[in-house]
Every structure is written in C-alpha cells, then in structure tokens.
Amino acid sequence: MNWIILCVAGLFEVAFAFSLGKVKETSGATMYFWLACFLVSATISFGLLVKAIQTLPIGTAYAVWTGIGAVGTVIAGIIFFKDPATFWRFFFIGTLIGSIVGLKAVSSH
C-alpha cells in the first residue's frame, strides 16, 4: 500500500512542478490560482511522502519519488510547455524509469 502512496506522491510532485510552469507563464489572478495549485500539490506530495517513508527505506522512497517527479515533469514539459522531444531525452527517461523499477525490485519492503 505504501508503494501506491509513494507513486501518488510522485504524481503530485509532477502537479506542483507543472503549476510552477504555469505560474511562470501567467500573471494577475491566474498566476495566483496556479500558485495556490502549487502550494496544495506540494503539501499533498510531501505529506504522502512522509506517510510512505514510515515503512519504506528513506533512500529508496526518496529516489522513487524524485524519479517519478522527474519523468512526469519532463513529459509534461514536452506536452504542455513545448520542451524539446529528442531521442536522448527519451533515452534518459527510459533509463530513469528502469532505475525506479530496479529500486522497487530490490527493496525488501
């Protein structure tokens, strides 16, 4: 169950990074909306991470959390912010996903 909580925490990390991207692009009331989304997403993400590390090894949990966030943020950047979609970006996203799966596979929990 804590692996699921950790994955959801990683998705909220993507949400807060996405919100930061929207804060950068907007102004006025819209910017404050995205700033509020950032704060809510970050709070939920960190709260779920804290819950997950109660039974998972901190090193593994943190690496998986940041890995999910990194992969999701790169994909969100490509889809929503017109970041470049090159072979090497996808290659290294693939190696990162492989590392996340590997950490899960060797974890004793």
JSON list of C-alpha atoms in Angstrom, two decimals, residues 1-108:
[
{"chain": "A", "resi": 1, "resn": "MET", "atom": "CA", "xyz": [0.00, 0.00, 0.00]},
{"chain": "A", "resi": 2, "resn": "ASN", "atom": "CA", "xyz": [2.83, 2.42, 0.79]},
{"chain": "A", "resi": 3, "resn": "TRP", "atom": "CA", "xyz": [4.23, 1.91, -2.72]},
{"chain": "A", "resi": 4, "resn": "ILE", "atom": "CA", "xyz": [0.91, 3.17, -4.10]},
{"chain": "A", "resi": 5, "resn": "ILE", "atom": "CA", "xyz": [1.01, 6.13, -1.71]},
{"chain": "A", "resi": 6, "resn": "LEU", "atom": "CA", "xyz": [4.55, 6.85, -2.87]},
{"chain": "A", "resi": 7, "resn": "CYS", "atom": "CA", "xyz": [3.52, 6.76, -6.54]},
{"chain": "A", "resi": 8, "resn": "VAL", "atom": "CA", "xyz": [0.62, 9.14, -5.87]},
{"chain": "A", "resi": 9, "resn": "ALA", "atom": "CA", "xyz": [3.05, 11.43, -4.01]},
{"chain": "A", "resi": 10, "resn": "GLY", "atom": "CA", "xyz": [5.25, 11.40, -7.12]},
{"chain": "A", "resi": 11, "resn": "LEU", "atom": "CA", "xyz": [2.29, 12.37, -9.29]},
{"chain": "A", "resi": 12, "resn": "PHE", "atom": "CA", "xyz": [1.56, 15.31, -7.00]},
{"chain": "A", "resi": 13, "resn": "GLU", "atom": "CA", "xyz": [5.22, 16.29, -7.41]},
{"chain": "A", "resi": 14, "resn": "VAL", "atom": "CA", "xyz": [4.56, 16.46, -11.15]},
{"chain": "A", "resi": 15, "resn": "ALA", "atom": "CA", "xyz": [1.49, 18.59, -10.41]},
{"chain": "A", "resi": 16, "resn": "PHE", "atom": "CA", "xyz": [3.46, 21.09, -8.36]},
{"chain": "A", "resi": 17, "resn": "ALA", "atom": "CA", "xyz": [6.19, 21.33, -11.00]},
{"chain": "A", "resi": 18, "resn": "PHE", "atom": "CA", "xyz": [3.53, 21.81, -13.69]},
{"chain": "A", "resi": 19, "resn": "SER", "atom": "CA", "xyz": [1.94, 24.53, -11.56]},
{"chain": "A", "resi": 20, "resn": "LEU", "atom": "CA", "xyz": [5.29, 26.32, -11.32]},
{"chain": "A", "resi": 21, "resn": "GLY", "atom": "CA", "xyz": [5.50, 26.27, -15.10]},
{"chain": "A", "resi": 22, "resn": "LYS", "atom": "CA", "xyz": [2.04, 27.84, -15.32]},
{"chain": "A", "resi": 23, "resn": "VAL", "atom": "CA", "xyz": [2.99, 30.48, -12.71]},
{"chain": "A", "resi": 24, "resn": "LYS", "atom": "CA", "xyz": [5.88, 31.44, -14.96]},
{"chain": "A", "resi": 25, "resn": "GLU", "atom": "CA", "xyz": [3.59, 31.82, -17.98]},
{"chain": "A", "resi": 26, "resn": "THR", "atom": "CA", "xyz": [0.74, 33.76, -16.38]},
{"chain": "A", "resi": 27, "resn": "SER", "atom": "CA", "xyz": [0.09, 36.95, -14.44]},
{"chain": "A", "resi": 28, "resn": "GLY", "atom": "CA", "xyz": [-2.57, 38.51, -12.24]},
{"chain": "A", "resi": 29, "resn": "ALA", "atom": "CA", "xyz": [-5.33, 36.36, -10.76]},
{"chain": "A", "resi": 30, "resn": "THR", "atom": "CA", "xyz": [-4.43, 33.41, -12.99]},
{"chain": "A", "resi": 31, "resn": "MET", "atom": "CA", "xyz": [-0.90, 33.39, -11.63]},
{"chain": "A", "resi": 32, "resn": "TYR", "atom": "CA", "xyz": [-2.24, 33.32, -8.07]},
{"chain": "A", "resi": 33, "resn": "PHE", "atom": "CA", "xyz": [-4.52, 30.41, -8.97]},
{"chain": "A", "resi": 34, "resn": "TRP", "atom": "CA", "xyz": [-1.52, 28.40, -10.22]},
{"chain": "A", "resi": 35, "resn": "LEU", "atom": "CA", "xyz": [0.50, 29.44, -7.18]},
{"chain": "A", "resi": 36, "resn": "ALA", "atom": "CA", "xyz": [-2.28, 28.08, -4.97]},
{"chain": "A", "resi": 37, "resn": "CYS", "atom": "CA", "xyz": [-2.28, 24.85, -7.01]},
{"chain": "A", "resi": 38, "resn": "PHE", "atom": "CA", "xyz": [1.48, 24.65, -6.44]},
{"chain": "A", "resi": 39, "resn": "LEU", "atom": "CA", "xyz": [1.10, 25.05, -2.67]},
{"chain": "A", "resi": 40, "resn": "VAL", "atom": "CA", "xyz": [-1.70, 22.48, -2.42]},
{"chain": "A", "resi": 41, "resn": "SER", "atom": "CA", "xyz": [0.10, 19.97, -4.65]},
{"chain": "A", "resi": 42, "resn": "ALA", "atom": "CA", "xyz": [3.39, 20.38, -2.78]},
{"chain": "A", "resi": 43, "resn": "THR", "atom": "CA", "xyz": [1.67, 19.94, 0.58]},
{"chain": "A", "resi": 44, "resn": "ILE", "atom": "CA", "xyz": [-0.10, 16.78, -0.55]},
{"chain": "A", "resi": 45, "resn": "SER", "atom": "CA", "xyz": [3.05, 15.41, -2.20]},
{"chain": "A", "resi": 46, "resn": "PHE", "atom": "CA", "xyz": [5.24, 15.92, 0.85]},
{"chain": "A", "resi": 47, "resn": "GLY", "atom": "CA", "xyz": [2.52, 14.64, 3.18]},
{"chain": "A", "resi": 48, "resn": "LEU", "atom": "CA", "xyz": [2.17, 11.43, 1.19]},
{"chain": "A", "resi": 49, "resn": "LEU", "atom": "CA", "xyz": [5.95, 11.05, 1.03]},
{"chain": "A", "resi": 50, "resn": "VAL", "atom": "CA", "xyz": [6.12, 11.32, 4.82]},
{"chain": "A", "resi": 51, "resn": "LYS", "atom": "CA", "xyz": [3.42, 8.64, 5.08]},
{"chain": "A", "resi": 52, "resn": "ALA", "atom": "CA", "xyz": [5.24, 6.34, 2.66]},
{"chain": "A", "resi": 53, "resn": "ILE", "atom": "CA", "xyz": [8.61, 6.55, 4.42]},
{"chain": "A", "resi": 54, "resn": "GLN", "atom": "CA", "xyz": [7.08, 5.27, 7.63]},
{"chain": "A", "resi": 55, "resn": "THR", "atom": "CA", "xyz": [7.54, 1.74, 6.24]},
{"chain": "A", "resi": 56, "resn": "LEU", "atom": "CA", "xyz": [9.76, 2.16, 3.17]},
{"chain": "A", "resi": 57, "resn": "PRO", "atom": "CA", "xyz": [13.51, 2.83, 3.25]},
{"chain": "A", "resi": 58, "resn": "ILE", "atom": "CA", "xyz": [14.05, 6.60, 3.03]},
{"chain": "A", "resi": 59, "resn": "GLY", "atom": "CA", "xyz": [16.75, 6.37, 0.35]},
{"chain": "A", "resi": 60, "resn": "THR", "atom": "CA", "xyz": [14.64, 4.19, -1.90]},
{"chain": "A", "resi": 61, "resn": "ALA", "atom": "CA", "xyz": [11.43, 6.13, -1.30]},
{"chain": "A", "resi": 62, "resn": "TYR", "atom": "CA", "xyz": [13.05, 9.49, -1.95]},
{"chain": "A", "resi": 63, "resn": "ALA", "atom": "CA", "xyz": [14.75, 8.25, -5.13]},
{"chain": "A", "resi": 64, "resn": "VAL", "atom": "CA", "xyz": [11.49, 6.78, -6.44]},
{"chain": "A", "resi": 65, "resn": "TRP", "atom": "CA", "xyz": [9.56, 9.95, -5.52]},
{"chain": "A", "resi": 66, "resn": "THR", "atom": "CA", "xyz": [12.00, 12.23, -7.29]},
{"chain": "A", "resi": 67, "resn": "GLY", "atom": "CA", "xyz": [12.26, 9.83, -10.23]},
{"chain": "A", "resi": 68, "resn": "ILE", "atom": "CA", "xyz": [8.50, 9.80, -10.77]},
{"chain": "A", "resi": 69, "resn": "GLY", "atom": "CA", "xyz": [8.51, 13.57, -10.46]},
{"chain": "A", "resi": 70, "resn": "ALA", "atom": "CA", "xyz": [11.38, 13.96, -12.91]},
{"chain": "A", "resi": 71, "resn": "VAL", "atom": "CA", "xyz": [9.92, 11.63, -15.53]},
{"chain": "A", "resi": 72, "resn": "GLY", "atom": "CA", "xyz": [6.45, 13.14, -15.21]},
{"chain": "A", "resi": 73, "resn": "THR", "atom": "CA", "xyz": [7.76, 16.70, -15.31]},
{"chain": "A", "resi": 74, "resn": "VAL", "atom": "CA", "xyz": [9.82, 16.07, -18.45]},
{"chain": "A", "resi": 75, "resn": "ILE", "atom": "CA", "xyz": [6.80, 14.50, -20.16]},
{"chain": "A", "resi": 76, "resn": "ALA", "atom": "CA", "xyz": [4.54, 17.36, -19.02]},
{"chain": "A", "resi": 77, "resn": "GLY", "atom": "CA", "xyz": [7.11, 19.85, -20.30]},
{"chain": "A", "resi": 78, "resn": "ILE", "atom": "CA", "xyz": [7.13, 18.18, -23.70]},
{"chain": "A", "resi": 79, "resn": "ILE", "atom": "CA", "xyz": [3.34, 18.03, -23.91]},
{"chain": "A", "resi": 80, "resn": "PHE", "atom": "CA", "xyz": [2.33, 21.35, -22.35]},
{"chain": "A", "resi": 81, "resn": "PHE", "atom": "CA", "xyz": [5.35, 23.66, -22.49]},
{"chain": "A", "resi": 82, "resn": "LYS", "atom": "CA", "xyz": [6.80, 22.74, -25.89]},
{"chain": "A", "resi": 83, "resn": "ASP", "atom": "CA", "xyz": [10.07, 21.42, -24.42]},
{"chain": "A", "resi": 84, "resn": "PRO", "atom": "CA", "xyz": [12.18, 19.57, -26.98]},
{"chain": "A", "resi": 85, "resn": "ALA", "atom": "CA", "xyz": [11.29, 15.90, -27.56]},
{"chain": "A", "resi": 86, "resn": "THR", "atom": "CA", "xyz": [14.62, 14.45, -28.63]},
{"chain": "A", "resi": 87, "resn": "PHE", "atom": "CA", "xyz": [15.87, 10.89, -28.78]},
{"chain": "A", "resi": 88, "resn": "TRP", "atom": "CA", "xyz": [18.30, 11.48, -25.92]},
{"chain": "A", "resi": 89, "resn": "ARG", "atom": "CA", "xyz": [15.64, 12.93, -23.64]},
{"chain": "A", "resi": 90, "resn": "PHE", "atom": "CA", "xyz": [13.51, 9.82, -24.14]},
{"chain": "A", "resi": 91, "resn": "PHE", "atom": "CA", "xyz": [16.55, 7.56, -23.82]},
{"chain": "A", "resi": 92, "resn": "PHE", "atom": "CA", "xyz": [17.42, 9.00, -20.42]},
{"chain": "A", "resi": 93, "resn": "ILE", "atom": "CA", "xyz": [13.78, 9.00, -19.30]},
{"chain": "A", "resi": 94, "resn": "GLY", "atom": "CA", "xyz": [13.83, 5.29, -20.11]},
{"chain": "A", "resi": 95, "resn": "THR", "atom": "CA", "xyz": [16.97, 4.70, -18.05]},
{"chain": "A", "resi": 96, "resn": "LEU", "atom": "CA", "xyz": [15.40, 6.63, -15.18]},
{"chain": "A", "resi": 97, "resn": "ILE", "atom": "CA", "xyz": [12.25, 4.51, -15.33]},
{"chain": "A", "resi": 98, "resn": "GLY", "atom": "CA", "xyz": [14.45, 1.39, -15.38]},
{"chain": "A", "resi": 99, "resn": "SER", "atom": "CA", "xyz": [16.23, 2.64, -12.28]},
{"chain": "A", "resi": 100, "resn": "ILE", "atom": "CA", "xyz": [12.94, 3.30, -10.47]},
{"chain": "A", "resi": 101, "resn": "VAL", "atom": "CA", "xyz": [11.70, -0.21, -11.30]},
{"chain": "A", "resi": 102, "resn": "GLY", "atom": "CA", "xyz": [15.05, -1.63, -10.22]},
{"chain": "A", "resi": 103, "resn": "LEU", "atom": "CA", "xyz": [14.90, 0.12, -6.85]},
{"chain": "A", "resi": 104, "resn": "LYS", "atom": "CA", "xyz": [11.41, -1.26, -6.30]},
{"chain": "A", "resi": 105, "resn": "ALA", "atom": "CA", "xyz": [12.57, -4.74, -7.29]},
{"chain": "A", "resi": 106, "resn": "VAL", "atom": "CA", "xyz": [15.47, -4.83, -4.85]},
{"chain": "A", "resi": 107, "resn": "SER", "atom": "CA", "xyz": [13.59, -3.23, -1.98]},
{"chain": "A", "resi": 108, "resn": "SER", "atom": "CA", "xyz": [12.88, -5.61, 0.88]}
]
